[in-house]
């Protein structure tokens, strides 16, 4: 606003605008008038001051001359002594510069200047001496003054003296000067008011002329007049009261207006009501079509406010010539809209069948009354279609209700070689059958069925090959019946365009189906097909693929030595082949690390290093965008579970009484982000019959639910009476997930068991080779109690080798433990962290065969490190304890007592 004011002021003072010229001219006239008035007032004030001086001096002189006692004073011996004080007092009262008294011979009797008393003066007093009073201006002792002279007469009428009263011109000017401020102030006020009024008038003129100059206004008027009358569009300006203010030549021609139309109400111009009503209504309108006589007029109405006074501007355009094209333009517009809608509505999913249905649905009833879509069987399976085939499967039908003669969805159709479908496939273009009644070519497909189609009123057909990227995927058939007009050549072009757009969507869906099938096959091959039977836990699992396809969630159950079991779940961010392949790599890595019998924290540390290496390897085609993992190892002997997590939600624990808790597992960064930091673990002892639930984040998180709400829902689904793991999985999935989750979900539920203490045997072994025999004998007796005499010999041999190695190369404490489970597990532990290595001894070596024999007689063996040392273990089948082929039991037994050990 502040910036607009200086701009308007500059426009107001500019001589380039009409308003500026008017303002400056009016201002100059006002200044001249005010100046003339001031001069006149000053002159008048001076004249009034002079007249006032004449009147005052005459009154003062006459009053003093007629005052009582003046004659006596003049005839007294000392007239000056009497008259001088009276004259001074009278002059002060009268406001004159003095009252002077002279004798007839010119001697001064009284004077405003006492120094003049007694002196003779010469002045124009002759008239007064003759008895006449007068007023004149002349130079006196006080300077140029206005002087009035009055005679003094005695009682006989004889003039005995003269009284004069002067007022100097200077004092007269002083009186004039006293009036000048008022005169000038009044002039200034008049000038200010006049200038303000002139500015207001000019400002209003500035608004009206928009700051235009005279030349510009002239040019604007000329242009306005030229455009208004030369434009081939009628223009009307209607006032707010409904009266016609202006009409150009074209409007007069289109509406046939009378000559005196301007200034009359629109309703009184003799117009037809159809055109008069919108013009006089004052409402806005855009390209409304109205009839006026034999003309079809397009009417546009806009309000003139805020550009001018209230009213409307109406423009009229003659569209009579376009009337014949309106129908065709409307059809073209509908076709374009249909193509647009097809681009939006066809291909919303990557499902081949649904895409075909969308094509059929979008074309009915806006283009055809019925639509059929037939696809090649390989296309439905996501495979590459054959080069040419006339055998297709009906995939979609739209526009038919109840029983109909067209082939139903799912039916395999073999097109006749002479029919339009085969012709369209062979030529790769659309085929038009404008009148099915008049042609017999299409009846070769099925004569009886063709008659039924005609009986239903179907009379016109267009068949178009579904072709995308140079390959035919199927056929689309567009049918019209009942009261619809037959198809024509323009319809053929549109059908080809519509089908071509849909064919791309069908081909995209086919390609996705192929890739999805490959991804599903890859994922199924990488996920566990089943979980092994294990004495430590009873396990059930679920995997639900995401709505977007296969993902990277996985689980595993890995048996470990010592009757232990590892429960693992993991999550790879993303979907598709890359996520599935990455999941397979991580699952394989976890399984391989598990064979090293590592604790959960070390296992995840190795996995973290592997993921970081994959991301950093420049030869990898794509890095891992994100992966998490949770690993828990359960020992049925102690009932302890040890868990560690890398960015993954912790497990849920359900007690035997049905209470649910979420143990706090220290969370480490996701895989690949650990930066070499150590992982942390959680250890807890579980009552027998507890259930561990391991899951991925897709179970508790989605777009409509935050993790806290998901955990609360999971708690409610897990709580309650004891259920089997299978029942638990079913209950959790039904309660937590919709039919098609947005993210894939893996769920693993394990119910814990404890190993029967009667199947556990333990002995402490002194660090003395002589202690080997008693321990071996005790083990033999325990195996006999367990009914394992078949493997007693090989077990004694294995224990002898392991105990001997522990005594010779290990440190205290040394302990032996037998676990009777699905296999027999022999464990020998000691306080040393040195691990033995298997090697093949030379023929001349006296030792070095112990571990070789253990490896020959045991199904598996290995070393597991603990916080206080290591455990060397072996597993044997419970039956079939014969020596492996090629092994001499006698030599093996002698090797067990070899002095060098293994």
mmCIF file of N, CA, C and O in Angstrom, residues 233-305:
data_model
loop_
_atom_site.group_PDB
_atom_site.id
_atom_site.type_symbol
_atom_site.label_atom_id
_atom_site.label_comp_id
_atom_site.label_asym_id
_atom_site.label_seq_id
_atom_site.Cartn_x
_atom_site.Cartn_y
_atom_site.Cartn_z
ATOM 1 N N UNK A 233 -17.409 -11.124 -33.469
ATOM 2 C CA UNK A 233 -18.050 -11.704 -32.285
ATOM 3 C C UNK A 233 -18.902 -10.618 -31.657
ATOM 4 O O UNK A 233 -18.436 -9.495 -31.451
ATOM 5 N N UNK A 234 -20.142 -10.941 -31.391
ATOM 6 C CA UNK A 234 -21.031 -9.945 -30.812
ATOM 7 C C UNK A 234 -20.659 -9.600 -29.396
ATOM 8 O O UNK A 234 -20.326 -10.475 -28.594
ATOM 9 N N UNK A 235 -20.682 -8.312 -29.069
ATOM 10 C CA UNK A 235 -20.354 -7.830 -27.732
ATOM 11 C C UNK A 235 -21.496 -6.950 -27.246
ATOM 12 O O UNK A 235 -21.896 -5.998 -27.934
ATOM 13 N N UNK A 236 -21.999 -7.282 -26.054
ATOM 14 C CA UNK A 236 -23.040 -6.487 -25.400
ATOM 15 C C UNK A 236 -22.560 -6.113 -24.018
ATOM 16 O O UNK A 236 -21.934 -6.937 -23.322
ATOM 17 N N UNK A 237 -22.846 -4.876 -23.597
ATOM 18 C CA UNK A 237 -22.598 -4.455 -22.220
ATOM 19 C C UNK A 237 -23.948 -4.086 -21.631
ATOM 20 O O UNK A 237 -24.632 -3.188 -22.139
ATOM 21 N N UNK A 238 -24.299 -4.813 -20.561
ATOM 22 C CA UNK A 238 -25.603 -4.635 -19.929
ATOM 23 C C UNK A 238 -25.377 -4.080 -18.536
ATOM 24 O O UNK A 238 -24.540 -4.592 -17.773
ATOM 25 N N UNK A 239 -26.094 -3.023 -18.185
ATOM 26 C CA UNK A 239 -25.953 -2.406 -16.877
ATOM 27 C C UNK A 239 -26.575 -3.260 -15.782
ATOM 28 O O UNK A 239 -27.284 -4.252 -16.028
ATOM 29 N N UNK A 240 -26.321 -2.826 -14.550
ATOM 30 C CA UNK A 240 -26.870 -3.562 -13.422
ATOM 31 C C UNK A 240 -28.384 -3.530 -13.366
ATOM 32 O O UNK A 240 -29.013 -4.402 -12.746
ATOM 33 N N UNK A 241 -28.996 -2.548 -14.005
ATOM 34 C CA UNK A 241 -30.455 -2.458 -14.015
ATOM 35 C C UNK A 241 -31.075 -3.196 -15.191
ATOM 36 O O UNK A 241 -32.276 -3.096 -15.446
ATOM 37 N N UNK A 242 -30.253 -3.941 -15.945
ATOM 38 C CA UNK A 242 -30.779 -4.722 -17.052
ATOM 39 C C UNK A 242 -30.920 -3.958 -18.341
ATOM 40 O O UNK A 242 -31.503 -4.486 -19.301
ATOM 41 N N UNK A 243 -30.404 -2.755 -18.425
ATOM 42 C CA UNK A 243 -30.506 -1.969 -19.658
ATOM 43 C C UNK A 243 -29.264 -2.193 -20.521
ATOM 44 O O UNK A 243 -28.155 -2.351 -19.999
ATOM 45 N N UNK A 244 -29.460 -2.185 -21.815
ATOM 46 C CA UNK A 244 -28.367 -2.347 -22.747
ATOM 47 C C UNK A 244 -27.594 -1.037 -22.849
ATOM 48 O O UNK A 244 -28.144 0.001 -23.220
ATOM 49 N N UNK A 245 -26.308 -1.105 -22.519
ATOM 50 C CA UNK A 245 -25.476 0.098 -22.547
ATOM 51 C C UNK A 245 -24.707 0.219 -23.856
ATOM 52 O O UNK A 245 -24.458 1.333 -24.323
ATOM 53 N N UNK A 246 -24.324 -0.913 -24.448
ATOM 54 C CA UNK A 246 -23.517 -0.856 -25.659
ATOM 55 C C UNK A 246 -23.709 -2.147 -26.425
ATOM 56 O O UNK A 246 -23.820 -3.233 -25.831
ATOM 57 N N UNK A 247 -23.718 -2.051 -27.726
ATOM 58 C CA UNK A 247 -23.797 -3.221 -28.606
ATOM 59 C C UNK A 247 -22.977 -2.933 -29.847
ATOM 60 O O UNK A 247 -23.112 -1.863 -30.464
ATOM 61 N N UNK A 248 -22.094 -3.871 -30.219
ATOM 62 C CA UNK A 248 -21.301 -3.651 -31.428
ATOM 63 C C UNK A 248 -22.095 -4.103 -32.655
ATOM 64 O O UNK A 248 -23.204 -4.655 -32.550
ATOM 65 N N UNK A 249 -21.474 -3.915 -33.823
ATOM 66 C CA UNK A 249 -22.184 -4.196 -35.070
ATOM 67 C C UNK A 249 -22.538 -5.673 -35.196
ATOM 68 O O UNK A 249 -23.616 -6.029 -35.681
ATOM 69 N N UNK A 250 -21.606 -6.557 -34.787
ATOM 70 C CA UNK A 250 -21.862 -7.991 -34.909
ATOM 71 C C UNK A 250 -23.020 -8.423 -34.035
ATOM 72 O O UNK A 250 -23.842 -9.249 -34.419
ATOM 73 N N UNK A 251 -23.104 -7.885 -32.803
ATOM 74 C CA UNK A 251 -24.219 -8.225 -31.914
ATOM 75 C C UNK A 251 -25.537 -7.747 -32.510
ATOM 76 O O UNK A 251 -26.561 -8.439 -32.420
ATOM 77 N N UNK A 252 -25.522 -6.581 -33.102
ATOM 78 C CA UNK A 252 -26.753 -6.084 -33.729
ATOM 79 C C UNK A 252 -27.186 -7.007 -34.866
ATOM 80 O O UNK A 252 -28.367 -7.276 -35.063
ATOM 81 N N UNK A 253 -26.180 -7.528 -35.622
ATOM 82 C CA UNK A 253 -26.523 -8.407 -36.737
ATOM 83 C C UNK A 253 -27.046 -9.755 -36.250
ATOM 84 O O UNK A 253 -28.043 -10.272 -36.764
ATOM 85 N N UNK A 254 -26.344 -10.336 -35.240
ATOM 86 C CA UNK A 254 -26.733 -11.661 -34.762
ATOM 87 C C UNK A 254 -28.101 -11.640 -34.097
ATOM 88 O O UNK A 254 -28.884 -12.592 -34.238
ATOM 89 N N UNK A 255 -28.404 -10.561 -33.340
ATOM 90 C CA UNK A 255 -29.665 -10.497 -32.605
ATOM 91 C C UNK A 255 -30.727 -9.676 -33.325
ATOM 92 O O UNK A 255 -31.869 -9.576 -32.835
ATOM 93 N N UNK A 256 -30.343 -9.045 -34.455
ATOM 94 C CA UNK A 256 -31.273 -8.200 -35.202
ATOM 95 C C UNK A 256 -31.853 -7.121 -34.288
ATOM 96 O O UNK A 256 -33.082 -6.965 -34.161
ATOM 97 N N UNK A 257 -30.965 -6.348 -33.632
ATOM 98 C CA UNK A 257 -31.381 -5.342 -32.662
ATOM 99 C C UNK A 257 -31.912 -4.096 -33.375
ATOM 100 O O UNK A 257 -31.430 -3.729 -34.460
ATOM 101 N N UNK A 258 -32.852 -3.389 -32.751
ATOM 102 C CA UNK A 258 -33.328 -2.130 -33.328
ATOM 103 C C UNK A 258 -32.260 -1.047 -33.214
ATOM 104 O O UNK A 258 -31.297 -1.161 -32.443
ATOM 105 N N UNK A 259 -32.424 0.047 -33.943
ATOM 106 C CA UNK A 259 -31.427 1.127 -33.965
ATOM 107 C C UNK A 259 -31.293 1.770 -32.597
ATOM 108 O O UNK A 259 -30.196 2.126 -32.156
ATOM 109 N N UNK A 260 -32.434 1.969 -31.916
ATOM 110 C CA UNK A 260 -32.403 2.644 -30.612
ATOM 111 C C UNK A 260 -32.313 1.643 -29.461
ATOM 112 O O UNK A 260 -32.884 1.853 -28.396
ATOM 113 N N UNK A 261 -31.608 0.553 -29.679
ATOM 114 C CA UNK A 261 -31.548 -0.495 -28.648
ATOM 115 C C UNK A 261 -30.809 -0.022 -27.400
ATOM 116 O O UNK A 261 -31.173 -0.390 -26.274
ATOM 117 N N UNK A 262 -29.770 0.766 -27.563
ATOM 118 C CA UNK A 262 -28.954 1.162 -26.413
ATOM 119 C C UNK A 262 -29.774 2.049 -25.484
ATOM 120 O O UNK A 262 -30.446 2.997 -25.923
ATOM 121 N N UNK A 263 -29.700 1.734 -24.199
ATOM 122 C CA UNK A 263 -30.445 2.468 -23.189
ATOM 123 C C UNK A 263 -31.782 1.828 -22.844
ATOM 124 O O UNK A 263 -32.404 2.212 -21.854
ATOM 125 N N UNK A 264 -32.208 0.826 -23.608
ATOM 126 C CA UNK A 264 -33.486 0.166 -23.343
ATOM 127 C C UNK A 264 -33.251 -1.131 -22.579
ATOM 128 O O UNK A 264 -32.191 -1.763 -22.703
ATOM 129 N N UNK A 265 -34.234 -1.588 -21.781
ATOM 130 C CA UNK A 265 -34.094 -2.890 -21.113
ATOM 131 C C UNK A 265 -33.956 -4.005 -22.141
ATOM 132 O O UNK A 265 -34.566 -3.963 -23.218
ATOM 133 N N UNK A 266 -33.148 -5.010 -21.783
ATOM 134 C CA UNK A 266 -32.910 -6.132 -22.700
ATOM 135 C C UNK A 266 -34.212 -6.850 -23.012
ATOM 136 O O UNK A 266 -34.432 -7.316 -24.138
ATOM 137 N N UNK A 267 -35.094 -6.940 -22.014
ATOM 138 C CA UNK A 267 -36.360 -7.661 -22.214
ATOM 139 C C UNK A 267 -37.309 -6.920 -23.143
ATOM 140 O O UNK A 267 -38.338 -7.500 -23.558
ATOM 141 N N UNK A 268 -37.016 -5.665 -23.475
ATOM 142 C CA UNK A 268 -37.895 -4.885 -24.368
ATOM 143 C C UNK A 268 -37.330 -4.754 -25.770
ATOM 144 O O UNK A 268 -37.781 -3.903 -26.556
ATOM 145 N N UNK A 269 -36.331 -5.575 -26.107
ATOM 146 C CA UNK A 269 -35.692 -5.446 -27.416
ATOM 147 C C UNK A 269 -36.293 -6.389 -28.448
ATOM 148 O O UNK A 269 -35.795 -6.460 -29.580
ATOM 149 N N UNK A 270 -37.325 -7.126 -28.061
ATOM 150 C CA UNK A 270 -37.966 -8.035 -29.008
ATOM 151 C C UNK A 270 -37.197 -9.315 -29.239
ATOM 152 O O UNK A 270 -37.411 -9.992 -30.247
ATOM 153 N N UNK A 271 -36.290 -9.702 -28.330
ATOM 154 C CA UNK A 271 -35.530 -10.939 -28.483
ATOM 155 C C UNK A 271 -36.362 -12.127 -28.031
ATOM 156 O O UNK A 271 -37.256 -12.004 -27.193
ATOM 157 N N UNK A 272 -35.999 -13.309 -28.562
ATOM 158 C CA UNK A 272 -36.658 -14.526 -28.105
ATOM 159 C C UNK A 272 -36.263 -14.799 -26.660
ATOM 160 O O UNK A 272 -35.154 -14.492 -26.225
ATOM 161 N N UNK A 273 -37.195 -15.406 -25.937
ATOM 162 C CA UNK A 273 -36.976 -15.629 -24.499
ATOM 163 C C UNK A 273 -35.755 -16.513 -24.257
ATOM 164 O O UNK A 273 -35.029 -16.347 -23.267
ATOM 165 N N UNK A 274 -35.494 -17.443 -25.167
ATOM 166 C CA UNK A 274 -34.374 -18.370 -24.980
ATOM 167 C C UNK A 274 -33.038 -17.650 -24.929
ATOM 168 O O UNK A 274 -32.109 -18.096 -24.242
ATOM 169 N N UNK A 275 -32.918 -16.524 -25.667
ATOM 170 C CA UNK A 275 -31.667 -15.781 -25.670
ATOM 171 C C UNK A 275 -31.736 -14.560 -24.774
ATOM 172 O O UNK A 275 -30.723 -14.129 -24.204
ATOM 173 N N UNK A 276 -32.936 -13.968 -24.593
ATOM 174 C CA UNK A 276 -33.062 -12.772 -23.756
ATOM 175 C C UNK A 276 -32.859 -13.107 -22.283
ATOM 176 O O UNK A 276 -32.291 -12.316 -21.524
ATOM 177 N N UNK A 277 -33.331 -14.265 -21.856
ATOM 178 C CA UNK A 277 -33.256 -14.612 -20.424
ATOM 179 C C UNK A 277 -31.814 -14.704 -19.931
ATOM 180 O O UNK A 277 -31.468 -14.090 -18.918
ATOM 181 N N UNK A 278 -30.916 -15.445 -20.615
ATOM 182 C CA UNK A 278 -29.531 -15.482 -20.097
ATOM 183 C C UNK A 278 -28.820 -14.140 -20.174
ATOM 184 O O UNK A 278 -28.012 -13.813 -19.313
ATOM 185 N N UNK A 279 -29.120 -13.330 -21.220
ATOM 186 C CA UNK A 279 -28.446 -12.032 -21.331
ATOM 187 C C UNK A 279 -28.858 -11.114 -20.193
ATOM 188 O O UNK A 279 -28.024 -10.393 -19.619
ATOM 189 N N UNK A 280 -30.132 -11.134 -19.834
ATOM 190 C CA UNK A 280 -30.627 -10.226 -18.793
ATOM 191 C C UNK A 280 -30.442 -10.788 -17.390
ATOM 192 O O UNK A 280 -30.630 -10.067 -16.414
ATOM 193 N N UNK A 281 -30.072 -12.068 -17.258
ATOM 194 C CA UNK A 281 -30.013 -12.692 -15.925
ATOM 195 C C UNK A 281 -28.869 -12.152 -15.076
ATOM 196 O O UNK A 281 -28.946 -12.128 -13.856
ATOM 197 N N UNK A 282 -27.768 -11.753 -15.706
ATOM 198 C CA UNK A 282 -26.616 -11.261 -14.947
ATOM 199 C C UNK A 282 -25.730 -12.359 -14.409
ATOM 200 O O UNK A 282 -24.704 -12.086 -13.793
ATOM 201 N N UNK A 283 -26.087 -13.635 -14.626
ATOM 202 C CA UNK A 283 -25.257 -14.733 -14.123
ATOM 203 C C UNK A 283 -24.091 -14.998 -15.071
ATOM 204 O O UNK A 283 -24.111 -14.582 -16.241
ATOM 205 N N UNK A 284 -23.081 -15.694 -14.567
ATOM 206 C CA UNK A 284 -21.931 -16.048 -15.400
ATOM 207 C C UNK A 284 -22.274 -17.274 -16.236
ATOM 208 O O UNK A 284 -23.004 -18.158 -15.795
ATOM 209 N N UNK A 285 -21.731 -17.332 -17.427
ATOM 210 C CA UNK A 285 -21.959 -18.463 -18.319
ATOM 211 C C UNK A 285 -20.754 -18.602 -19.232
ATOM 212 O O UNK A 285 -20.079 -17.627 -19.564
ATOM 213 N N UNK A 286 -20.482 -19.852 -19.621
ATOM 214 C CA UNK A 286 -19.354 -20.135 -20.507
ATOM 215 C C UNK A 286 -19.815 -21.041 -21.635
ATOM 216 O O UNK A 286 -20.222 -22.180 -21.403
ATOM 217 N N UNK A 287 -19.776 -20.501 -22.844
ATOM 218 C CA UNK A 287 -20.100 -21.261 -24.054
ATOM 219 C C UNK A 287 -21.430 -21.999 -23.948
ATOM 220 O O UNK A 287 -21.540 -23.172 -24.306
ATOM 221 N N UNK A 288 -22.425 -21.314 -23.397
ATOM 222 C CA UNK A 288 -23.765 -21.888 -23.405
ATOM 223 C C UNK A 288 -24.370 -21.727 -24.799
ATOM 224 O O UNK A 288 -24.232 -20.677 -25.430
ATOM 225 N N UNK A 289 -25.020 -22.769 -25.270
ATOM 226 C CA UNK A 289 -25.600 -22.749 -26.606
ATOM 227 C C UNK A 289 -27.077 -22.388 -26.509
ATOM 228 O O UNK A 289 -27.836 -23.024 -25.755
ATOM 229 N N UNK A 290 -27.476 -21.364 -27.255
ATOM 230 C CA UNK A 290 -28.868 -20.919 -27.282
ATOM 231 C C UNK A 290 -29.257 -20.610 -28.723
ATOM 232 O O UNK A 290 -28.443 -20.123 -29.519
ATOM 233 N N UNK A 291 -30.518 -20.876 -29.003
ATOM 234 C CA UNK A 291 -31.047 -20.591 -30.339
ATOM 235 C C UNK A 291 -31.583 -19.167 -30.391
ATOM 236 O O UNK A 291 -32.253 -18.699 -29.479
ATOM 237 N N UNK A 292 -31.266 -18.487 -31.502
ATOM 238 C CA UNK A 292 -31.823 -17.165 -31.783
ATOM 239 C C UNK A 292 -32.200 -17.153 -33.258
ATOM 240 O O UNK A 292 -31.315 -17.142 -34.127
ATOM 241 N N UNK A 293 -33.497 -17.207 -33.473
ATOM 242 C CA UNK A 293 -33.990 -17.374 -34.844
ATOM 243 C C UNK A 293 -33.419 -18.679 -35.386
ATOM 244 O O UNK A 293 -33.615 -19.737 -34.813
ATOM 245 N N UNK A 294 -32.692 -18.623 -36.481
ATOM 246 C CA UNK A 294 -32.128 -19.846 -37.062
ATOM 247 C C UNK A 294 -30.643 -19.986 -36.757
ATOM 248 O O UNK A 294 -29.937 -20.751 -37.405
ATOM 249 N N UNK A 295 -30.169 -19.245 -35.776
ATOM 250 C CA UNK A 295 -28.745 -19.298 -35.441
ATOM 251 C C UNK A 295 -28.547 -20.012 -34.102
ATOM 252 O O UNK A 295 -29.340 -19.829 -33.181
ATOM 253 N N UNK A 296 -27.463 -20.794 -34.008
ATOM 254 C CA UNK A 296 -27.056 -21.416 -32.751
ATOM 255 C C UNK A 296 -25.893 -20.596 -32.199
ATOM 256 O O UNK A 296 -24.804 -20.575 -32.777
ATOM 257 N N UNK A 297 -26.163 -19.868 -31.116
ATOM 258 C CA UNK A 297 -25.180 -18.936 -30.572
ATOM 259 C C UNK A 297 -24.524 -19.512 -29.326
ATOM 260 O O UNK A 297 -25.209 -20.060 -28.450
ATOM 261 N N UNK A 298 -23.207 -19.347 -29.258
ATOM 262 C CA UNK A 298 -22.459 -19.681 -28.041
ATOM 263 C C UNK A 298 -22.348 -18.418 -27.208
ATOM 264 O O UNK A 298 -21.784 -17.413 -27.651
ATOM 265 N N UNK A 299 -22.918 -18.436 -26.022
ATOM 266 C CA UNK A 299 -23.031 -17.242 -25.181
ATOM 267 C C UNK A 299 -22.059 -17.357 -24.015
ATOM 268 O O UNK A 299 -22.040 -18.369 -23.307
ATOM 269 N N UNK A 300 -21.265 -16.300 -23.818
ATOM 270 C CA UNK A 300 -20.379 -16.182 -22.653
ATOM 271 C C UNK A 300 -20.775 -14.916 -21.897
ATOM 272 O O UNK A 300 -20.913 -13.842 -22.504
ATOM 273 N N UNK A 301 -20.965 -15.030 -20.602
ATOM 274 C CA UNK A 301 -21.393 -13.901 -19.778
ATOM 275 C C UNK A 301 -20.415 -13.772 -18.614
ATOM 276 O O UNK A 301 -20.126 -14.760 -17.925
ATOM 277 N N UNK A 302 -19.921 -12.549 -18.411
ATOM 278 C CA UNK A 302 -19.006 -12.295 -17.297
ATOM 279 C C UNK A 302 -19.407 -10.980 -16.628
ATOM 280 O O UNK A 302 -19.788 -10.024 -17.314
ATOM 281 N N UNK A 303 -19.324 -10.885 -15.309
ATOM 282 C CA UNK A 303 -19.613 -9.623 -14.624
ATOM 283 C C UNK A 303 -18.511 -8.604 -14.885
ATOM 284 O O UNK A 303 -17.335 -8.943 -15.022
ATOM 285 N N UNK A 304 -18.906 -7.333 -14.969
ATOM 286 C CA UNK A 304 -17.915 -6.268 -15.188
ATOM 287 C C UNK A 304 -17.182 -5.894 -13.918
ATOM 288 O O UNK A 304 -16.086 -5.326 -13.982
ATOM 289 N N UNK A 305 -17.785 -6.134 -12.744
ATOM 290 C CA UNK A 305 -17.097 -5.855 -11.488
ATOM 291 C C UNK A 305 -15.962 -6.865 -11.333
ATOM 292 O O UNK A 305 -16.099 -8.030 -11.734
#
